[in-house]
Coordinates of C-alpha atoms in Angstrom, one line a residue:
X165 CA -21.9 -0.1 -9.7
X166 CA -23.9 -3.7 -10.4
X167 CA -25.3 -4.2 -13.4
X168 CA -29.3 -3.2 -13.3
X169 CA -31.3 -5.3 -14.2
X170 CA -34.2 -6.5 -16.9
X171 CA -36.4 -2.8 -17.2
X172 CA -39.7 -3.3 -14.6
X173 CA -42.1 -0.6 -15.9
X174 CA -44.6 0.2 -13.2
X175 CA -47.1 3.3 -12.3
X176 CA -45.4 5.3 -9.6
X177 CA -45.4 4.6 -6.0
X178 CA -46.2 1.1 -6.9
X179 CA -44.6 -1.5 -4.5
X180 CA -41.6 -3.4 -6.3
X181 CA -39.6 -6.2 -4.8
X182 CA -35.6 -6.3 -5.5
X183 CA -34.1 -9.4 -5.1
X184 CA -30.6 -11.5 -6.0
X185 CA -27.8 -8.8 -6.2
X186 CA -24.5 -10.6 -5.9
X187 CA -22.3 -9.4 -3.2
X188 CA -18.6 -9.7 -4.0
X189 CA -16.8 -12.3 -0.7
X190 CA -13.5 -10.1 -0.9
X191 CA -14.5 -6.8 -0.5
X192 CA -15.8 -6.8 2.6
X193 CA -19.0 -4.8 1.4
X194 CA -20.9 -3.9 4.3
X195 CA -23.8 -1.7 2.7
X196 CA -26.1 -2.3 -0.1
X197 CA -27.5 0.9 -2.3
X198 CA -30.8 0.6 -4.8
X199 CA -31.1 2.9 -7.6
X200 CA -34.3 3.1 -9.8
X201 CA -34.3 5.2 -13.2
X202 CA -36.6 8.1 -12.9
X203 CA -37.5 10.2 -16.0
X204 CA -37.6 13.5 -15.8
X205 CA -40.6 16.1 -16.6
X206 CA -42.0 19.8 -17.4
X207 CA -45.2 21.0 -16.7
X208 CA -45.3 22.6 -19.9
X209 CA -44.9 20.7 -22.8
X210 CA -43.2 22.0 -25.5
X211 CA -42.5 19.3 -28.4
X212 CA -38.3 19.7 -29.4
X213 CA -37.4 21.4 -26.1
X214 CA -38.7 19.4 -23.1
X215 CA -35.4 17.4 -21.5
X216 CA -36.3 13.6 -20.5
X217 CA -34.0 11.9 -19.5
X218 CA -33.9 9.2 -16.9
X219 CA -31.7 9.4 -14.2
X220 CA -30.9 6.9 -11.9
X221 CA -31.8 7.9 -8.2
X222 CA -31.5 5.9 -4.3
X223 CA -33.8 4.7 -3.3
X224 CA -33.1 2.9 0.0
X225 CA -30.2 1.1 1.2
X226 CA -30.2 -2.3 2.5
X227 CA -27.3 -3.9 4.7
X228 CA -25.1 -6.7 2.6
X229 CA -26.6 -9.5 4.4
X230 CA -29.9 -8.7 3.3
X231 CA -32.2 -11.0 0.3
X232 CA -34.4 -8.2 -0.9
X233 CA -36.0 -4.8 -1.2
X234 CA -39.1 -3.8 -1.7
X235 CA -39.6 0.3 -3.1
X236 CA -42.4 1.8 -2.4
X237 CA -41.3 6.0 -2.9
X238 CA -43.0 7.8 -5.1
X239 CA -40.2 10.3 -7.6
X240 CA -40.9 13.9 -5.5
X241 CA -39.3 11.6 -2.9
X242 CA -36.1 10.8 -4.3
X243 CA -33.5 13.6 -3.9
X244 CA -29.7 12.0 -4.5
X245 CA -28.8 11.1 -7.7
X246 CA -26.2 8.3 -8.7
X247 CA -22.7 9.6 -10.0
X248 CA -22.0 7.6 -12.5
X249 CA -18.2 7.1 -12.8
X250 CA -15.5 3.9 -14.0
X251 CA -14.4 2.6 -11.4
X252 CA -11.4 -0.5 -11.7
X253 CA -10.7 -2.1 -8.6
X254 CA -7.5 -3.7 -7.3
X255 CA -5.4 -6.8 -9.1
X256 CA -6.5 -10.2 -7.0
X257 CA -2.8 -11.0 -6.7
X258 CA -1.8 -6.9 -5.2
X259 CA 0.9 -7.5 -2.8
X260 CA 2.9 -4.5 -0.4
X261 CA -0.3 -1.4 -0.8
X262 CA 1.8 1.5 0.7
X263 CA 0.6 5.2 1.4
X264 CA 2.3 7.9 -1.0
X265 CA 1.9 10.9 1.1
X266 CA 2.9 13.6 -1.6
X267 CA -0.4 12.6 -3.7
X268 CA -2.4 11.0 -1.2
X269 CA -2.6 7.9 -3.4
X270 CA -2.0 3.9 -2.3
X271 CA 0.7 2.4 -4.4
X272 CA 0.9 -2.0 -4.8
X273 CA 2.8 -4.4 -6.4
X274 CA 1.8 -7.6 -8.5
X275 CA 4.7 -9.5 -10.9
X276 CA 6.3 -7.1 -12.6
X277 CA 3.6 -4.9 -12.5
X278 CA 3.7 -1.2 -10.2
X279 CA -0.3 -0.3 -9.3
X280 CA -1.2 3.1 -8.6
X281 CA -5.0 4.4 -7.4
X282 CA -6.1 7.7 -8.3
X283 CA -5.0 10.4 -6.2
X284 CA -7.4 11.2 -3.5
X285 CA -9.5 8.1 -4.0
X286 CA -8.3 4.8 -3.3
X287 CA -10.8 2.6 -4.1
X288 CA -9.8 3.1 -8.3
X289 CA -6.6 1.8 -9.4
X290 CA -6.1 2.2 -13.3
X291 CA -2.7 3.3 -13.6
X292 CA 0.3 0.9 -13.5
X293 CA 4.3 1.4 -14.8
X294 CA 5.3 -1.9 -15.9
X295 CA 9.0 -3.1 -14.5
X296 CA 11.7 -5.3 -16.2
X297 CA 11.8 -7.3 -13.1
X298 CA 9.9 -8.8 -10.7
X299 CA 9.1 -6.4 -7.7
X300 CA 9.7 -8.0 -4.3
X301 CA 8.8 -4.7 -2.0
X302 CA 8.1 -0.8 -2.4
X303 CA 8.4 1.6 0.3
X304 CA 8.0 5.4 0.1
X305 CA 10.6 8.2 1.6
X306 CA 10.3 11.7 0.8
X307 CA 7.4 11.6 -2.1
X308 CA 9.9 8.9 -3.8
X309 CA 9.1 5.1 -4.3
X310 CA 11.5 2.6 -4.0
X311 CA 11.0 -0.8 -5.7
X312 CA 13.2 -3.8 -5.0
X313 CA 12.9 -6.8 -7.2
X314 CA 15.0 -10.3 -8.3
X315 CA 17.0 -8.0 -10.2
X316 CA 17.5 -4.7 -10.7
X317 CA 16.5 -1.7 -7.8
X318 CA 14.3 0.8 -8.9
X319 CA 13.4 4.6 -8.1
X320 CA 10.4 5.8 -9.4
X321 CA 9.4 9.9 -9.2
X322 CA 5.4 11.3 -8.5
X323 CA 5.1 15.1 -7.7
X324 CA 1.7 16.0 -5.4
X325 CA 0.1 16.6 -8.9
X326 CA 0.5 14.2 -10.9
X327 CA -2.5 12.8 -11.9
X328 CA -1.6 9.5 -13.5
X329 CA 1.0 7.0 -14.4
X330 CA 2.1 8.3 -17.3
X331 CA 3.8 11.9 -15.1
X332 CA 5.7 9.0 -13.4
X333 CA 9.3 8.0 -14.2
X334 CA 10.5 4.6 -13.1
X335 CA 14.5 5.0 -13.2
X336 CA 16.5 1.3 -13.3
X337 CA 19.4 1.0 -11.2
X338 CA 22.3 -0.2 -13.7
X339 CA 23.4 -3.2 -11.4
X340 CA 21.1 -5.8 -10.2
X341 CA 21.0 -6.2 -6.0
X342 CA 17.9 -8.3 -5.5
X343 CA 16.4 -8.2 -2.5
X344 CA 16.3 -11.5 -0.5
X345 CA 14.2 -12.5 2.6
X346 CA 10.6 -11.5 3.6
X347 CA 9.5 -9.8 0.3
X348 CA 7.9 -6.3 1.2
X349 CA 8.8 -6.9 5.3
X350 CA 12.3 -7.1 4.9
X351 CA 12.6 -3.5 2.6
X352 CA 12.8 0.0 4.9
X353 CA 12.0 2.9 4.5
X354 CA 14.8 5.1 6.4
X355 CA 14.2 9.1 6.7
X356 CA 16.5 9.4 2.8
X357 CA 15.9 6.4 1.7
X358 CA 15.1 2.4 1.6
X359 CA 17.1 -0.3 3.1
X360 CA 16.8 -4.5 2.2
X361 CA 18.7 -7.4 2.6
X362 CA 20.7 -9.0 0.2
X363 CA 22.8 -12.0 -0.7
X364 CA 26.3 -9.5 0.2
X365 CA 25.1 -7.7 2.6
X366 CA 22.3 -4.7 3.6
X367 CA 21.8 -2.6 0.8
X368 CA 21.2 1.2 0.8
X369 CA 19.7 3.2 -2.0
X370 CA 19.6 7.4 -1.8
X371 CA 17.5 9.1 -4.8
X372 CA 19.1 8.8 -7.7
X373 CA 22.1 7.4 -6.7
X374 CA 23.2 3.5 -6.9
X375 CA 22.5 1.7 -4.5
X376 CA 25.6 0.7 -1.5
X377 CA 26.1 -2.0 0.7
X378 CA 26.2 -0.6 4.4
X379 CA 27.7 -3.8 5.9
X380 CA 30.9 -4.8 3.9
X381 CA 33.3 -2.9 6.4
X382 CA 31.2 -5.3 8.8
X383 CA 30.7 -8.3 7.4
X384 CA 33.1 -10.7 5.1
X385 CA 30.8 -12.6 2.2
X386 CA 30.6 -16.1 4.0
X387 CA 30.2 -14.4 7.4
X388 CA 27.5 -12.8 6.4
X389 CA 25.8 -15.9 4.1
X390 CA 26.4 -17.8 7.8
X391 CA 23.5 -15.3 9.3
X392 CA 21.1 -16.6 6.8
X393 CA 19.9 -13.2 5.5
X394 CA 17.4 -15.1 3.6
X395 CA 15.0 -14.5 7.0
X396 CA 16.4 -10.9 7.5
X397 CA 13.8 -8.6 8.8
X398 CA 15.0 -4.8 9.2
X399 CA 13.3 -1.5 11.5
X400 CA 14.8 1.8 11.7
X401 CA 14.8 3.5 14.3
X402 CA 16.3 7.4 15.1
X403 CA 19.3 6.8 12.8
X404 CA 19.2 3.1 13.8
X405 CA 18.9 0.2 11.5
X406 CA 17.8 -2.8 13.9
X407 CA 18.7 -6.5 11.9
X408 CA 17.8 -9.5 13.1
X409 CA 18.5 -13.0 11.4
X410 CA 18.3 -16.7 12.3
X411 CA 21.7 -16.8 13.0
X412 CA 23.0 -13.3 14.7
X413 CA 21.4 -9.7 15.0
X414 CA 23.3 -6.4 14.7
X415 CA 22.5 -2.2 15.7
X416 CA 24.1 -0.1 12.8
X417 CA 24.3 3.4 13.0
X418 CA 23.5 5.1 9.8
X419 CA 24.6 9.1 9.2
X420 CA 21.9 11.2 7.0
X421 CA 21.5 13.9 5.7
X422 CA 22.9 15.7 3.3
X423 CA 25.9 13.5 3.8
X424 CA 25.6 9.7 4.6
X425 CA 28.1 7.8 6.4
X426 CA 28.3 4.6 8.5
X427 CA 31.1 4.3 11.0
X428 CA 32.7 0.9 12.0
X429 CA 32.5 1.7 15.5
X430 CA 28.7 2.4 15.2
X431 CA 28.1 -1.0 15.2
X432 CA 26.9 -3.4 18.0
X433 CA 25.4 -7.3 17.7
X434 CA 22.6 -8.6 19.3
X435 CA 22.5 -11.0 21.9
X436 CA 18.3 -11.8 21.3
X437 CA 16.3 -12.1 18.1
X438 CA 12.8 -10.7 18.0
X439 CA 10.3 -12.8 15.7
X440 CA 8.8 -9.4 14.3
X441 CA 9.8 -4.8 14.5
X442 CA 7.6 -2.6 13.7
X443 CA 8.4 1.1 14.0
X444 CA 4.8 2.8 14.6
X445 CA 3.4 6.4 12.8
X446 CA 4.7 8.3 16.6
X447 CA 7.9 6.9 16.2
X448 CA 8.0 3.9 18.6
X449 CA 10.2 0.7 17.6
X450 CA 8.0 -2.4 18.9
X451 CA 9.2 -5.9 18.9
X452 CA 7.3 -9.0 19.0
X453 CA 8.7 -12.0 20.9
X454 CA 6.2 -15.1 20.2
X455 CA 3.1 -13.7 21.4
X456 CA 4.7 -11.2 24.0
X457 CA 5.4 -7.6 22.2
X458 CA 7.8 -5.4 24.4
X459 CA 8.9 -1.5 23.3
X460 CA 12.6 -0.6 22.8
X461 CA 14.1 1.9 25.1
X462 CA 10.9 1.9 27.3
X463 CA 10.1 1.3 31.1
X464 CA 12.4 0.3 33.6
X465 CA 12.7 -3.4 32.7
X466 CA 15.5 -4.1 30.7
X467 CA 16.4 -6.8 27.8
X468 CA 19.1 -9.0 29.2
X469 CA 22.1 -9.1 26.9
X470 CA 24.8 -11.8 27.1
X471 CA 28.2 -10.5 26.5

């Protein structure tokens, strides 16, 4: 809510024109609600017993583009009171906004701060955790939040009943495995964990276990560097990782569940390089080639391969 104007005392029903409110350009505000204070009254006046507290009551709404509003209503026409609350807007530098289903809240990051909205209230962001490393990306998988940084990765826990940051715990992995590439566009959630590109290969983290490098059996360090891992885009779809870099790409089969494994014969090189990849909520893998978007493994037209 905005700060109130200077007090204006007028008889009930006398027209009052209100103008001059500020509309923050970055919040996409569409409607302005106008409130005025109303003092309660009782028909029987008893000294020391009447409760004459003032309450903010809604008198009308106007488009955010309007420049003024005229209030002509009587008190008995006002029915909706303002439910006052403290709202903490998100920091202006917030990045990587991610939905956390178990808590029905949003998470995002800025610098070393991992921010959370209140549960069921996406517009209020009062909670944060301060980490030791600068955050580069976050994803959620199985109610765990995986955080990759310019140093050590983290896993953040939080149950559905978690009401604030105090019951969330950040576990810092012992070894630094920094993310390289396109920030939060590079880290990808899998069925049971998260993957991201590093200087040494594609890293995989699951639960509280230390991350491993999935591609050690497929690419020597110098071969991996020739692909330019800083340009890597990664998508996970139906048990396969799709990894595309400036100088190459591949599909890697991974097996998740009670155990985890990746086989040497589960690797296939890609001869095409989409600019972006995205998996929809319904499990469809979309690839963008310039201005054209194609869906993986759909339709009769096949993407050409070079052997």
